[in-house]
Coordinates of C-alpha atoms in Angstrom, one line a residue:
X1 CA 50.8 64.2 -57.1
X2 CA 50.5 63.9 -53.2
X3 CA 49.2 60.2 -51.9
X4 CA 45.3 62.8 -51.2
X5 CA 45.2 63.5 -54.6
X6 CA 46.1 59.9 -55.3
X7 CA 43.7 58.5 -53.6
X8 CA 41.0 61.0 -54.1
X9 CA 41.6 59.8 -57.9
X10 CA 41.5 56.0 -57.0
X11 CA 38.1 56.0 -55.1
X12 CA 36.6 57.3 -57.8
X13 CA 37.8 55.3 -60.6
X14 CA 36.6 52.3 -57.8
X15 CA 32.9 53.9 -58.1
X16 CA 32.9 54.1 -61.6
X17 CA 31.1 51.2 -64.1
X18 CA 32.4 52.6 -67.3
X19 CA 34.7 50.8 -69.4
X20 CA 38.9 51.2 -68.9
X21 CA 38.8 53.5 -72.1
X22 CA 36.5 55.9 -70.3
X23 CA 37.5 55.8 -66.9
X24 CA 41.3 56.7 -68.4
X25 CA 40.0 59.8 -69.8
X26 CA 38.7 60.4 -66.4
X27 CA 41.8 59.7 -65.0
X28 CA 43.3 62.6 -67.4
X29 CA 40.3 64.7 -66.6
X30 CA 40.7 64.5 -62.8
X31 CA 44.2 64.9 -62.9
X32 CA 44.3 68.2 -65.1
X33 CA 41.5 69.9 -63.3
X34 CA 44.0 68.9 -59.7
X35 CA 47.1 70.0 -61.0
X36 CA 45.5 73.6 -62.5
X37 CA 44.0 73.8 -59.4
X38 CA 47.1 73.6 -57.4
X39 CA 48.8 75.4 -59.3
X40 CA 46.7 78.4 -58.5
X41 CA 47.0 77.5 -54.9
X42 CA 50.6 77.6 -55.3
X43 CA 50.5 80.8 -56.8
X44 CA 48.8 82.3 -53.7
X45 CA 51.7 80.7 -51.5
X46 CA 50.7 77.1 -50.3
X47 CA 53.1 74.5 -50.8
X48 CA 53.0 72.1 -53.0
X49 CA 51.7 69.5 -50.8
X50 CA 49.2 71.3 -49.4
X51 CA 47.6 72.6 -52.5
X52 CA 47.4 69.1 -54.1
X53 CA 45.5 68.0 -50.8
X54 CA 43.2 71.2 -51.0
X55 CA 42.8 70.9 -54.6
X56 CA 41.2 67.3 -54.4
X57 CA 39.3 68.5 -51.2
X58 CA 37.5 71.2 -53.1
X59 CA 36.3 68.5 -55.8
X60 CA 33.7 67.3 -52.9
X61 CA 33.0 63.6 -52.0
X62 CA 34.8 61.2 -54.2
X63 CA 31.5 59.2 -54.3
X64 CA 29.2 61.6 -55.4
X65 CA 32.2 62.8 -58.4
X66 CA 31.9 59.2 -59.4
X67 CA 27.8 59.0 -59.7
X68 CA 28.3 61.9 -61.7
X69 CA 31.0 60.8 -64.0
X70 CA 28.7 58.2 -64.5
X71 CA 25.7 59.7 -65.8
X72 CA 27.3 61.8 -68.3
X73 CA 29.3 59.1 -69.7
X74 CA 27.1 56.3 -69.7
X75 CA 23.4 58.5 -71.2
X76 CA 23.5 57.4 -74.6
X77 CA 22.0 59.8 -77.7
X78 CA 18.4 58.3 -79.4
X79 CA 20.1 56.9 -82.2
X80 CA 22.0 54.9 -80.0
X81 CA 18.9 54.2 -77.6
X82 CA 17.0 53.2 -80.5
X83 CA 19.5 50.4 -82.0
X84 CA 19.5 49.0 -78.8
X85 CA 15.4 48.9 -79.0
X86 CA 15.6 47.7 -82.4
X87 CA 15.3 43.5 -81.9
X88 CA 12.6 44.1 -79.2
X89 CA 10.8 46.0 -81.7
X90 CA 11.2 43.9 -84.7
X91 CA 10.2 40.8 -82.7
X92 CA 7.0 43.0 -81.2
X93 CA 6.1 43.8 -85.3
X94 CA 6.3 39.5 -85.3
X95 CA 4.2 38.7 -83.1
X96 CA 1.9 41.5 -84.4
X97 CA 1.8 40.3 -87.9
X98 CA 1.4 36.8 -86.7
X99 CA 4.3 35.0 -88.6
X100 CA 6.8 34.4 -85.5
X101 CA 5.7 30.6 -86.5
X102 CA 7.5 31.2 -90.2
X103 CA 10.9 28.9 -89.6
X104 CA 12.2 31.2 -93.0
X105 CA 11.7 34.8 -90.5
X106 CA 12.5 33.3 -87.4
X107 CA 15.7 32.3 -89.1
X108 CA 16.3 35.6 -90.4
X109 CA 15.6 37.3 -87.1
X110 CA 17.9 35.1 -85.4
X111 CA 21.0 35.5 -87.8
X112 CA 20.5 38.9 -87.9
X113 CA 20.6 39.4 -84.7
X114 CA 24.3 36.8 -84.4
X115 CA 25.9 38.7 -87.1
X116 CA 25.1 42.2 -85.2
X117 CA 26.5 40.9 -82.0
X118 CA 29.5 39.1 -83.6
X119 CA 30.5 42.5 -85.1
X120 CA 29.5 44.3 -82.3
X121 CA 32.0 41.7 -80.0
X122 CA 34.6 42.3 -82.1
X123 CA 34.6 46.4 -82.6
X124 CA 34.7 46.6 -79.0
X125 CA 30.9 45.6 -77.6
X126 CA 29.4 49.0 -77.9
X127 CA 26.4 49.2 -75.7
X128 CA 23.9 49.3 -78.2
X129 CA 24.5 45.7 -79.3
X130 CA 23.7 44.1 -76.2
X131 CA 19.7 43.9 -76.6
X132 CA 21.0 41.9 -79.9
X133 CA 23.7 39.9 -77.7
X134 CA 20.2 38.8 -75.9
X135 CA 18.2 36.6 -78.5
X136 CA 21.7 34.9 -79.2
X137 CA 21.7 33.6 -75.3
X138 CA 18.2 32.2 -76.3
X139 CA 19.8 29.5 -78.8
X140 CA 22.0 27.6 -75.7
X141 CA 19.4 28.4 -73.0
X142 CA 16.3 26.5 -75.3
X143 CA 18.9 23.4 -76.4
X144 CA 19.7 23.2 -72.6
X145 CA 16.5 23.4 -71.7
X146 CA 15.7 20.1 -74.5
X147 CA 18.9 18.7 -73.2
X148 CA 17.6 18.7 -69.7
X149 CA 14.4 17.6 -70.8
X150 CA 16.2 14.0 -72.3
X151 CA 18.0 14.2 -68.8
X152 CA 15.1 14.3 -66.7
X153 CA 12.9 12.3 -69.1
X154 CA 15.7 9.4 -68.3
X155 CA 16.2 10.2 -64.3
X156 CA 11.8 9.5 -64.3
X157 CA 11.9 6.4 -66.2
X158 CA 14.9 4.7 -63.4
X159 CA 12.8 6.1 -60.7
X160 CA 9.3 4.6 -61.9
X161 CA 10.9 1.4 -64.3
X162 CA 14.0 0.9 -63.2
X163 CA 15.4 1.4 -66.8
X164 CA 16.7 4.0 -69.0
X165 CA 14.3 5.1 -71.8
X166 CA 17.3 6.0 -74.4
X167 CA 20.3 5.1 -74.9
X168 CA 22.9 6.0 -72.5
X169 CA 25.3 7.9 -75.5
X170 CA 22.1 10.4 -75.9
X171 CA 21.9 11.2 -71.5
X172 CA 26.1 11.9 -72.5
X173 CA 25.3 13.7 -75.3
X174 CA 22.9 15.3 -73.0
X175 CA 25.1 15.9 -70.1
X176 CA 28.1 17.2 -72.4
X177 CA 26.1 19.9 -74.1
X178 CA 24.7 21.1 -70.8
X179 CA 28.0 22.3 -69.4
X180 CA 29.3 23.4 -72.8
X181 CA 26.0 25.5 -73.3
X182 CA 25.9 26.8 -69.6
X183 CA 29.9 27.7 -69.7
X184 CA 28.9 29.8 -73.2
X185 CA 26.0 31.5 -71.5
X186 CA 27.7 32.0 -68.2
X187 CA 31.2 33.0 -70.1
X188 CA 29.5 35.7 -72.1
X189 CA 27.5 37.4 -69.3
X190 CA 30.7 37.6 -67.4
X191 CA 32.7 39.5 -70.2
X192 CA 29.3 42.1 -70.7
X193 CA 28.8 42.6 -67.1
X194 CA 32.7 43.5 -66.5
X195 CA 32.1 47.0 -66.8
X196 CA 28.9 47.4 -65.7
X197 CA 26.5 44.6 -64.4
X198 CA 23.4 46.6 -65.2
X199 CA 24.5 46.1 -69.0
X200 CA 24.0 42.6 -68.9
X201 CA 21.0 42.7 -67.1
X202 CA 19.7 44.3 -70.0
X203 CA 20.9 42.1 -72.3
X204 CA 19.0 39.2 -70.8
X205 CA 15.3 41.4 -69.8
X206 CA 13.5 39.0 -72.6
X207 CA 14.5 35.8 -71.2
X208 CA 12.1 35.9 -68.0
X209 CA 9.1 36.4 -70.1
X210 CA 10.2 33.9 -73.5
X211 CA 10.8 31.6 -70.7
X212 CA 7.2 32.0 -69.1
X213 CA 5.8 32.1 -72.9
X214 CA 7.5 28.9 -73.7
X215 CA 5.9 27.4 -70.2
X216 CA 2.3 29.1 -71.5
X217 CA 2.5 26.7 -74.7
X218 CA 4.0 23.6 -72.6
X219 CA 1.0 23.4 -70.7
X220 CA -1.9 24.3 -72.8
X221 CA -1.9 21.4 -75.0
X222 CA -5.5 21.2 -75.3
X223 CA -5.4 24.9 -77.3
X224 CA -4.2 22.5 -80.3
X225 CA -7.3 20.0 -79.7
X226 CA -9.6 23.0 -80.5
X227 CA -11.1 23.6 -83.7
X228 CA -8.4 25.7 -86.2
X229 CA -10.6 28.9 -86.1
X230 CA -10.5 29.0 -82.8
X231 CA -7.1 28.0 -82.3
X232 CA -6.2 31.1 -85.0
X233 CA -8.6 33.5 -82.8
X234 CA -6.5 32.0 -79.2
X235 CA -3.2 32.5 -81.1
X236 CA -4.2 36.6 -82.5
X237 CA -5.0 37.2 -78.6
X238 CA -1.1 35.8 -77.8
X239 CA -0.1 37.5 -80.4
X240 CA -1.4 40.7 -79.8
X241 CA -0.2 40.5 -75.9
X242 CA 3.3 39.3 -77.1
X243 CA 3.4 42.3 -79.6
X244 CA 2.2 44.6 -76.7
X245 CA 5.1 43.3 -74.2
X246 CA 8.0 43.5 -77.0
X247 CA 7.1 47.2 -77.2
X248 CA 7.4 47.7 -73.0
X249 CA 10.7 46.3 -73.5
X250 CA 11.5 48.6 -76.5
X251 CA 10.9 51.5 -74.6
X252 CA 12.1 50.1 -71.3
X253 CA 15.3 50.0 -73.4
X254 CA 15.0 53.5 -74.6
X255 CA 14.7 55.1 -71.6
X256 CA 17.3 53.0 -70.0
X257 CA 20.3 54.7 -72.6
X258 CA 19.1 57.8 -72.1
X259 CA 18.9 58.0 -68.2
X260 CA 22.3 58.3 -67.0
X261 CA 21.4 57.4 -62.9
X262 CA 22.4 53.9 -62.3
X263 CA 19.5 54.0 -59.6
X264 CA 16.6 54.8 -62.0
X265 CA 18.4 52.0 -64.6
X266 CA 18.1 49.6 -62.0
X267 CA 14.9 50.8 -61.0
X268 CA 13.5 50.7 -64.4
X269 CA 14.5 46.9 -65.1
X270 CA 13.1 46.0 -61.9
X271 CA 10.1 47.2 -62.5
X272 CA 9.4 46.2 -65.5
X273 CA 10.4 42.4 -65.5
X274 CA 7.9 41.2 -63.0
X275 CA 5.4 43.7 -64.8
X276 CA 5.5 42.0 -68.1
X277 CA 5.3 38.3 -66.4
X278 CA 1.9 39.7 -64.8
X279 CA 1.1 41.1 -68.0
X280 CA 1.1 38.2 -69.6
X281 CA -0.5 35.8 -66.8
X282 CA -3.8 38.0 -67.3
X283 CA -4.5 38.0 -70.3
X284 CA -3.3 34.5 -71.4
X285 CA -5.4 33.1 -68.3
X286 CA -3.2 30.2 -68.2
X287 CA -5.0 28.0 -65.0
X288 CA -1.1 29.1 -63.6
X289 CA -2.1 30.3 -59.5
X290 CA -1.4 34.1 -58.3
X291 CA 1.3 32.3 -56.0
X292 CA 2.5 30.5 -58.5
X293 CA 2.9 33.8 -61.1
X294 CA 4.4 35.9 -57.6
X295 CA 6.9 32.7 -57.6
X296 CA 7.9 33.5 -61.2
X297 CA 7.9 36.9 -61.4
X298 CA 10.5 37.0 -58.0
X299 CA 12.5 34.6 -60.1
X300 CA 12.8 36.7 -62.8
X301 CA 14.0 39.4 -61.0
X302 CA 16.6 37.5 -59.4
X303 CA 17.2 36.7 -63.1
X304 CA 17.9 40.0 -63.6
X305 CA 20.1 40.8 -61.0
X306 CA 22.1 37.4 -60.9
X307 CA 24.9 39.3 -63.4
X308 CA 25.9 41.0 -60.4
X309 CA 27.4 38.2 -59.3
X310 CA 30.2 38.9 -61.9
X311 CA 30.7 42.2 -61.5
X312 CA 34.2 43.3 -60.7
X313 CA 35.3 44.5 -57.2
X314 CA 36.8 48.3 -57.2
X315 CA 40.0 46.7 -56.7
X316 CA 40.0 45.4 -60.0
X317 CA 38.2 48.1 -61.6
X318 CA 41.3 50.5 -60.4
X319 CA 43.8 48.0 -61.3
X320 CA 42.7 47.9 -65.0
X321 CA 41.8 51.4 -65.3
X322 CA 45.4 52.4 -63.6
X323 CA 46.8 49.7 -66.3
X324 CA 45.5 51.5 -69.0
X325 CA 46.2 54.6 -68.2
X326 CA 50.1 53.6 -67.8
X327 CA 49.9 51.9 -70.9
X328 CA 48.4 55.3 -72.7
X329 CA 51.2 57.2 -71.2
X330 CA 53.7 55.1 -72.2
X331 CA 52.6 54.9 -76.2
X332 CA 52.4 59.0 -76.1

């Protein structure tokens, strides 16, 4: 191979976000289709050199080979598509059936989905699991947010008594769990946006609005004041919404396996985070302020992108890619 076809090879292995296994084959791919094609060249009386450099010339741009690597290996078939849409769908026939309040179900729901992700982890985090991988983040990010809760609740009473309203082993308790929680959350992100960021954004698209539905019951604590038939009619009309929003993220997650673009992926979740946050602000008609709702909704999309931060740079993406391939070479 000439140092052109060598680096024709490692800019696109830098563009790709597939996973080492995939960008290898690539790497055999690219490499087969270069040397037949020189070989031809040769044939017709260039040297070897120069038909290697001609070869990876007449591929075309190394960024546009990547983009298209991409979306054929990334589209995912409907049976795939559809186990990844499978927890937003079973939590959308919840909410519908009103019995998301059943600790028994809830419990069911939520082991399910562990045990799918724990298997999924080990046999090599196939996409598909990663919707699942999502209502597991929910069980550190709702204890943090209790844990914080004791922290703040203690920070307010030195500020306005000059005391500590718990003990001080609870706020260390408090503290400790904290960290450990946000290190889990933050530690499993990382390791599913490795190979492509946009993976783990979709693994955390219900958080923005469970967190703003969590916020919704915070507030309204006069909806449990009311009568119970009219607390049962206010809770069918959550319900139903709920139900309605699980099923935009079903489909959202549909279409995102089975469009290969990245651009339309990233499209797609940006669209419809902020869409189901405005969903819900009007119909639960929470007293919550248009700039308040624009506030949340922004947030949620920086939600969404924030596993960017943890994607890997090209040099690392070649570096493990070019690892693997050497280490495939070596074990044929």
């Amino acid at each position: 191979m000439s140092s052109k076809s060598n680096r024709f090879i490692e800019n696109v292995v830098s563009g790709l976000h597939l996973d080492p296994v995939q960008s290898t084959e690539i790497v055999d791919e690219l490499q087969a289709h270069i040397e037949d094609r020189a070989q031809d060249l040769v044939d017709g009386g260039l040297s070897v050199d120069q038909a290697l450099r001609q070869a990876a010339i007449e591929l075309g741009e190394s960024d546009l080979i990547a983009k298209g690597f991409y979306e054929v290996h990334s589209r995912r078939s409907w049976r795939h598509a559809f186990s990844g849409a499978l927890p937003h769908i079973l939590l959308a026939l919840m909410f519908a059936l009103h019995v998301w309040t059943e600790p028994v179900i809830v419990a069911v729901m939520l082991g399910t989905a562990l045990v799918i992700s724990v298997l999924g982890w080990r046999a090599g985090r196939p996409t598909w699991t990663f919707p699942w991988l999502g209502y597991c983040i929910l069980i550190p990010l709702i204890s943090w947010g209790l844990a914080m809760s004791a922290v703040g609740y203690g920070a307010w009473g030195v500020l306005t008594r000059g005391s500590l309203p718990l003990d001080i082993p609870i706020y260390i308790v408090s503290l400790a769990y904290i960290a450990l929680s946000m290190w889990v959350v933050i530690k499993v992100v990382s390791r599913v946006a490795r190979n492509d960021w946009l993976m783990a954004s979709l693994t955390v698209l219900p958080i923005p609005f469970l967190a703003y539905w969590f916020l919704y019951f915070y507030n309204q604590k006069e909806l449990f004041d009311q009568s119970a038939n009219r607390i049962g009619l206010t809770l069918q009309e959550i319900d139903s919404t709920a139900a309605i929003i699980f099923l935009i993220m079903a489909a959202a997650t549909i279409v995102f396996f089975r469009v290969g673009r990245r651009t339309v992926r990233l499209a797609l979740l940006a669209i419809t985070t902020p869409s189901m946050v405005v969903l819900a602000w009007l119909v639960y008609k929470s007293g919550i302020g248009a700039l308040a709702v624009f506030a949340f909704a922004i947030t949620s999309i920086a939600v969404l992108m924030s596993p960017a931060l943890f994607d890997r740079t090209p040099k690392q993406i070649l570096r493990t890619t070019l690892e693997k391939f050497q280490t495939r070479r070596n074990h044929e």
